mmCIF file of C-alpha atoms in Angstrom:
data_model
loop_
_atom_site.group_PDB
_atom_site.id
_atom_site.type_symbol
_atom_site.label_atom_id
_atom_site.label_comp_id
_atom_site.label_asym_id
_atom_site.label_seq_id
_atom_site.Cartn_x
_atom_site.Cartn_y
_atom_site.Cartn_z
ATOM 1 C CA UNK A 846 1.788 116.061 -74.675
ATOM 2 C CA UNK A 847 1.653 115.813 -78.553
ATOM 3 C CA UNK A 848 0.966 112.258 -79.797
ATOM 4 C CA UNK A 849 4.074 112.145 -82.109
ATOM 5 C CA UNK A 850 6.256 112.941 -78.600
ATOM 6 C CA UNK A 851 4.511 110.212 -77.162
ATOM 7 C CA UNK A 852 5.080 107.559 -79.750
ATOM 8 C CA UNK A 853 8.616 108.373 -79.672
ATOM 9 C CA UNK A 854 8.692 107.724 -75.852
ATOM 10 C CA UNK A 855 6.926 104.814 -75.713
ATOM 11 C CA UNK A 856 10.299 102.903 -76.568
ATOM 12 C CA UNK A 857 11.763 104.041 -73.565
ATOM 13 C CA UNK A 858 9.185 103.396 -71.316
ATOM 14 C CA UNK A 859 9.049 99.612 -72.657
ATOM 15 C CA UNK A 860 13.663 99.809 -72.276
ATOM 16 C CA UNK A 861 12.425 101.291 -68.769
ATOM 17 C CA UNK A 862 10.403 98.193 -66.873
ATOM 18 C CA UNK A 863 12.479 95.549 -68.586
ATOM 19 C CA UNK A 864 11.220 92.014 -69.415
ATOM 20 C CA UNK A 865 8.957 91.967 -66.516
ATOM 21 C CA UNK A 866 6.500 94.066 -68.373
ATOM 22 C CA UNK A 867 6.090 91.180 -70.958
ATOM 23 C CA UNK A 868 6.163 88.622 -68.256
ATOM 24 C CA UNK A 869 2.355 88.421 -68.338
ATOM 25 C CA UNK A 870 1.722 87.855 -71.925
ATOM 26 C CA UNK A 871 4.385 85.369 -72.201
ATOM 27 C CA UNK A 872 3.246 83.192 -69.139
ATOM 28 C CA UNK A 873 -0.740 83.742 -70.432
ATOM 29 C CA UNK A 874 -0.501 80.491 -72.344
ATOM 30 C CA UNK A 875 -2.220 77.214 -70.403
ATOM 31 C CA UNK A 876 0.616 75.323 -68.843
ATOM 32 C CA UNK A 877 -0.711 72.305 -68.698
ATOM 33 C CA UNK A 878 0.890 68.799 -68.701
ATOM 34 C CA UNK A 879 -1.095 65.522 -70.151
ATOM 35 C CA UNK A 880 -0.598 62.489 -68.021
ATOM 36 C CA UNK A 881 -1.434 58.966 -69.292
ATOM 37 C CA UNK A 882 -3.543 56.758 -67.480
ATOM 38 C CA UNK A 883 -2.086 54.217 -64.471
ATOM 39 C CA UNK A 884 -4.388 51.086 -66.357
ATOM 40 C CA UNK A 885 -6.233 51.855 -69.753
ATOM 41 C CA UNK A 886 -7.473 48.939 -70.181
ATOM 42 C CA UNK A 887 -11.090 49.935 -68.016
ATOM 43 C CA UNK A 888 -12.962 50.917 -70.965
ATOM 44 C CA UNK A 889 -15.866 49.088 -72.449
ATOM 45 C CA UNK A 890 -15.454 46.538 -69.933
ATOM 46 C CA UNK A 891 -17.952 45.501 -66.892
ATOM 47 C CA UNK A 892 -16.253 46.466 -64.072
ATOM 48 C CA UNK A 893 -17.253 45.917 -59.838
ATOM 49 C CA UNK A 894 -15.757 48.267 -57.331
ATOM 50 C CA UNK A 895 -15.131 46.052 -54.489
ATOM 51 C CA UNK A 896 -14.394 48.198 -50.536
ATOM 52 C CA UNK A 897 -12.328 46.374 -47.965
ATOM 53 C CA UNK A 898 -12.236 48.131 -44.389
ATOM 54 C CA UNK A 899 -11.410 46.955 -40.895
ATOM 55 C CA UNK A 900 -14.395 45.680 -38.896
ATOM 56 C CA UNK A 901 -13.001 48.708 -36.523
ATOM 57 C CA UNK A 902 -13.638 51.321 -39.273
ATOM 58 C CA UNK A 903 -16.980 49.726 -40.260
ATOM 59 C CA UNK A 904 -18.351 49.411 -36.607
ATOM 60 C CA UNK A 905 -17.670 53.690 -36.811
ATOM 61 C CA UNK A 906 -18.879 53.999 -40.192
ATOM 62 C CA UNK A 907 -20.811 50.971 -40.955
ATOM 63 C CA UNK A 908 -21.888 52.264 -44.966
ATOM 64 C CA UNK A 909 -18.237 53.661 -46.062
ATOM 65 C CA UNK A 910 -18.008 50.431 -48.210
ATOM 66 C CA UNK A 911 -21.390 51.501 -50.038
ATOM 67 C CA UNK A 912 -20.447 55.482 -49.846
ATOM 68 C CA UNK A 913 -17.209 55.376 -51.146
ATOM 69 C CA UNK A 914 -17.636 52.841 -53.556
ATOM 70 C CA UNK A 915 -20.803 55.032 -55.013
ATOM 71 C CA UNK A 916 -18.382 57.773 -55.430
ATOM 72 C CA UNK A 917 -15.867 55.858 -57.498
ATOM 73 C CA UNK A 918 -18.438 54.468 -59.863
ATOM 74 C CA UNK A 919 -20.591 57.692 -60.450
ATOM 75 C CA UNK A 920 -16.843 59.395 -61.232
ATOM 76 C CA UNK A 921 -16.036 55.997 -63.493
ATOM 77 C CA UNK A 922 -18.997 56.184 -65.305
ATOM 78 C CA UNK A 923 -18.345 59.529 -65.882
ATOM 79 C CA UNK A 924 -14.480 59.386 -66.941
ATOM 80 C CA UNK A 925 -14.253 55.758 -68.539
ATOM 81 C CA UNK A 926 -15.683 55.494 -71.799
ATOM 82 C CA UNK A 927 -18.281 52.780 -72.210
ATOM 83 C CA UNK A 928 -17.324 51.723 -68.797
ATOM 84 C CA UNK A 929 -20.170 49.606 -67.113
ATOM 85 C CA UNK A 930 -19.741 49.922 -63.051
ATOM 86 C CA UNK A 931 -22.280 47.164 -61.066
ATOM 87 C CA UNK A 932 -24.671 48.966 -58.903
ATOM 88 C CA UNK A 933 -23.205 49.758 -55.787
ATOM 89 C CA UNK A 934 -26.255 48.888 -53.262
ATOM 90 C CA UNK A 935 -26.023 44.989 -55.057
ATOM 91 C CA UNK A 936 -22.356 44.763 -54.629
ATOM 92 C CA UNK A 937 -23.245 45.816 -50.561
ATOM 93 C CA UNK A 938 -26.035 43.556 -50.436
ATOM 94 C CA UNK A 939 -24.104 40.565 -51.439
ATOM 95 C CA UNK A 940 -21.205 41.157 -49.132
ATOM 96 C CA UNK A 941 -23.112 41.118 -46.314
ATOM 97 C CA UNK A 942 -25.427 38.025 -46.733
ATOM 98 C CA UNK A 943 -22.618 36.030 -48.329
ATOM 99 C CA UNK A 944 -20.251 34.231 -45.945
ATOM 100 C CA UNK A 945 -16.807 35.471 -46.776
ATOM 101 C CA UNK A 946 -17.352 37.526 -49.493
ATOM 102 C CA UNK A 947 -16.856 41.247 -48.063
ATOM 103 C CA UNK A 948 -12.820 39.237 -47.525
ATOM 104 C CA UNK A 949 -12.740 38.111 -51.701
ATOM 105 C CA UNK A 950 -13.682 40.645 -54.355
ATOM 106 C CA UNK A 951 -12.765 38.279 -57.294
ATOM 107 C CA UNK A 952 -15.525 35.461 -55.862
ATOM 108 C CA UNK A 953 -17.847 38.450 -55.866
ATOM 109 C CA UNK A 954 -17.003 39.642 -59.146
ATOM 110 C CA UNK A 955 -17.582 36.533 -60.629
ATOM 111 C CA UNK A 956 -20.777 36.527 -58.646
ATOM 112 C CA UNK A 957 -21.554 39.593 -60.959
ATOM 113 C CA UNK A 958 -20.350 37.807 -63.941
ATOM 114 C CA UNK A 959 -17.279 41.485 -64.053
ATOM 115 C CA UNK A 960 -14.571 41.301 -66.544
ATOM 116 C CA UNK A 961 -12.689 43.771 -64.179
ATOM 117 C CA UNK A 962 -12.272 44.253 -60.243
ATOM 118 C CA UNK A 963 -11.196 47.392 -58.867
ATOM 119 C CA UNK A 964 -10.022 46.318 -55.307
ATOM 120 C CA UNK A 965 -9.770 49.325 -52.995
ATOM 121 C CA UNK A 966 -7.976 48.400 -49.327
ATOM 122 C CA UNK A 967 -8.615 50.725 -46.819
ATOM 123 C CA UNK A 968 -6.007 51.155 -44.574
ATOM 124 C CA UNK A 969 -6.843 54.482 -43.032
ATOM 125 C CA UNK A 970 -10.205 56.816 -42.703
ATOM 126 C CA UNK A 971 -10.500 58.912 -40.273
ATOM 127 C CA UNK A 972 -12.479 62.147 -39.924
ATOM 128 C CA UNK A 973 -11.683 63.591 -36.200
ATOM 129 C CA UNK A 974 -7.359 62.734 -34.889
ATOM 130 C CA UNK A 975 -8.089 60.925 -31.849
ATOM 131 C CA UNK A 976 -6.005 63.058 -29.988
ATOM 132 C CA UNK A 977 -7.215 66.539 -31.548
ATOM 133 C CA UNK A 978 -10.835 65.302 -31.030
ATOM 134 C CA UNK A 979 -12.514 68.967 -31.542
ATOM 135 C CA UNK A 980 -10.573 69.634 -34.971
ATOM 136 C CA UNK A 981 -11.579 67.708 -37.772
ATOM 137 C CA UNK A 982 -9.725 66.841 -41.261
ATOM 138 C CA UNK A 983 -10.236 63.355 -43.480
ATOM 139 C CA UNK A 984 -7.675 61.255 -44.000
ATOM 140 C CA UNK A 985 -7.992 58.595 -46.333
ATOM 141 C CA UNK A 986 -5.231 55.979 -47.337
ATOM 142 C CA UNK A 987 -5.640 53.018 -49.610
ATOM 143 C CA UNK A 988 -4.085 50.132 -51.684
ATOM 144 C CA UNK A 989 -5.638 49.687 -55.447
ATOM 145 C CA UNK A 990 -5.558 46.271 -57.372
ATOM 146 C CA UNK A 991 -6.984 45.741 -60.279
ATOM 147 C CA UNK A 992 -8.092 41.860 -60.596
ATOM 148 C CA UNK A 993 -8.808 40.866 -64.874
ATOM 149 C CA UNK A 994 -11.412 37.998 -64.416
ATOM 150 C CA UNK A 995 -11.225 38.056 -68.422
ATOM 151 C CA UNK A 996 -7.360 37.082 -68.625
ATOM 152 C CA UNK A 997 -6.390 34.228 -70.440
ATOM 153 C CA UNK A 998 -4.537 31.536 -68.186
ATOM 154 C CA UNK A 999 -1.036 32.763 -69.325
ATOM 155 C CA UNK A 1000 -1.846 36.842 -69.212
ATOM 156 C CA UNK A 1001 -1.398 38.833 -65.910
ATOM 157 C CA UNK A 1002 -4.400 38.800 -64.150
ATOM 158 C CA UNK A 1003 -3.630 40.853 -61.251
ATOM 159 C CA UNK A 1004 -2.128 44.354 -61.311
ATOM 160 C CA UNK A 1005 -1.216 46.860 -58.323
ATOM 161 C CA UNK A 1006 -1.631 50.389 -59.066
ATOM 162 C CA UNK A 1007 0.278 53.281 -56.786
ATOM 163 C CA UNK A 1008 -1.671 54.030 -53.458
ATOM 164 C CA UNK A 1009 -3.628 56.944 -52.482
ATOM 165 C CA UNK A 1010 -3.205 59.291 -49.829
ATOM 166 C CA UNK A 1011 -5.932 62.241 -49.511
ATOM 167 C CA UNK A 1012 -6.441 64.912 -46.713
ATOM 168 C CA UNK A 1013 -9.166 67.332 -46.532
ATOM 169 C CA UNK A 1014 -8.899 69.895 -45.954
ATOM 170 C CA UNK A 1015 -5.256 70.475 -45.836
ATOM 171 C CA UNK A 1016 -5.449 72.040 -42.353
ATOM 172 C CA UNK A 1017 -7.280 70.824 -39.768
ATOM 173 C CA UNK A 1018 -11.092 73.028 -38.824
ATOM 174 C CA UNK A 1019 -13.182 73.346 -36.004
ATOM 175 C CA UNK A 1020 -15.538 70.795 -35.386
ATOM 176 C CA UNK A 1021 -18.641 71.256 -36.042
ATOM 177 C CA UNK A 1022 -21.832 68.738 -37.070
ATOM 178 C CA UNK A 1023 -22.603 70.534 -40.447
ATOM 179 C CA UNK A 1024 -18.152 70.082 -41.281
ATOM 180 C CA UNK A 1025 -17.722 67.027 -40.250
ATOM 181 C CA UNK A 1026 -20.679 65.717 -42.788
ATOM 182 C CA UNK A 1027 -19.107 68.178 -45.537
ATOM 183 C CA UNK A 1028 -15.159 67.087 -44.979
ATOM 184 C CA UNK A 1029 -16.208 63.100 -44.902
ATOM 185 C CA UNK A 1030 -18.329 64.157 -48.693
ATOM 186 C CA UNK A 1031 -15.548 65.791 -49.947
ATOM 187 C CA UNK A 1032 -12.872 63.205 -48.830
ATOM 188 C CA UNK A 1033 -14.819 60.351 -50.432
ATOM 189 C CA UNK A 1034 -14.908 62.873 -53.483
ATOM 190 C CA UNK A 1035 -11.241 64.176 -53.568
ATOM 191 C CA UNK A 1036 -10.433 59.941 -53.569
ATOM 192 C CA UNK A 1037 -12.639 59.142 -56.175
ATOM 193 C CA UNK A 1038 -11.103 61.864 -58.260
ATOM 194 C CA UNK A 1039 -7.673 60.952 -57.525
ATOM 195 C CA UNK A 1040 -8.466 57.208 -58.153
ATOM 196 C CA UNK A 1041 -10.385 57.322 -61.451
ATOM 197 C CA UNK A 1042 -7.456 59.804 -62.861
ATOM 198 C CA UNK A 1043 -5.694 56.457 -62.683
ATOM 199 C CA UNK A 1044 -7.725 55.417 -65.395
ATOM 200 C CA UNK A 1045 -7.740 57.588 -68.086
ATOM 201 C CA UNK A 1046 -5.512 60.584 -69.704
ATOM 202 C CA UNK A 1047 -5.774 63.625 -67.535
ATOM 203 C CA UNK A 1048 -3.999 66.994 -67.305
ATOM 204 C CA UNK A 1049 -2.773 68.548 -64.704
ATOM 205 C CA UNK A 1050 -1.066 72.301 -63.441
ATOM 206 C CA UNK A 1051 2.687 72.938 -64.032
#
C-alpha cells in the first residue's frame, strides 16, 4: 500500500477503536495519593518500643515481645528521620528482671531516660486457626499509644493512634515447617510497615 494511502487512513483507524485506544497513555501517569502521617512528632526524638502480650501468647511464643518490637525499630530507624529507637534486647532484658515492668511502658521508658513511648497492645497473634490446625495464615491485631514523657504538665501526654489489623497471607496455605517460619517473618514485617506509615508521609495506590 503506498505510504501517502496510508497516512490518509490512519485517521480512520484511530475514529475506528475509539477512546480505548488512548486509554493506555492517558492512565500511564503514577496515580499515587500522599498521605500525612497519624503522629509527626517521632522525629529527632529518643523513642522505646514497648510489646504488651497475654502471658497465653507469650507461653506459645515466648520472644514475640523482642521479635516484633525489633521489626518496628529497624523499620523506624529507617523511616523517621533522626529517630533514635532503644535497643530492643535492653528493653527485653529489663522487662523481665523488673517486677511489673513488662505491665508499664512509661516506668520503663523513663528507665531509658525516652522522650517518646510507642505502646503496642497485642490483642491477637496467631499463626495456625485453632480449628483449621493444618492451614496456616498470621493474624495480628493491636492497639497503638503513643505516651510523650517530654510533655509539659498542661500538654497532652498520651495519644491513641487507629489500630492495626494484618493477615498474611490473605488466604490461608498448607502447613508446612519452612511456611509457618516465613508467614510469622512476614506478619511481624507487614505490621511494622503498616505501623511506622503512621509516622511519617507515605503514598499509597489509587
Amino acid at each position: 500500500m503506498p505510504r501517502k494511502r496510508m497516512l490518509m487512513l490512519l485517521p480512520l483507524c484511530l475514529m475506528t477503536v475509539g477512546c480505548n485506544w488512548l486509554m493506555p497513555l492517558i492512565f500511564m501517569g503514577d496515580h499515587k495519593r500522599t498521605v500525612p502521617a497519624e503522629f509527626d512528632k517521632l522525629s529527632g526524638k529518643r523513642v522505646l518500643v514497648f510489646v504488651w502480650a497475654e502471658p497465653e501468647t507469650l507461653f506459645d511464643y515466648p520472644h514475640i515481645r523482642y521479635e516484633l518490637s525489633e521489626h518496628v525499630k529497624t523499620r523506624l530507624e529507617e523511616r523517621v528521620d533522626d529517630c533514635e529507637v532503644v535497643a530492643s534486647g535492653a528493653v527485653e532484658d529489663f522487662m523481665q528482671r523488673t517486677y511489673d515492668a513488662a505491665n508499664d511502658p512509661q516506668h520503663t521508658g523513663k528507665h531509658f531516660q525516652v522522650d517518646m513511648v510507642l505502646y503496642v497492645e497485642l490483642l491477637q497473634f496467631q499463626v495456625r486457626d485453632p480449628t483449621s490446625p493444618d492451614l496456616l495464615q498470621g493474624k495480628l491485631s493491636t492497639a497503638v499509644t503513643i505516651f510523650d514523657l517530654a510533655a509539659d504538665p498542661d500538654q497532652l501526654s498520651e495519644y491513641t493512634l487507629a489500630p492495626i489489623d494484618v493477615a498474611f497471607p490473605e488466604s490461608p496455605t498448607v502447613m508446612s515447617r519452612r511456611n509457618a517460619m516465613l508467614i510469622r517473618r512476614e506478619t511481624y514485617a507487614k505490621f511494622a510497615e503498616q505501623l511506622v506509615r503512621k509516622f511519617h508521609e507515605h503514598q499509597v495506590e489509587l
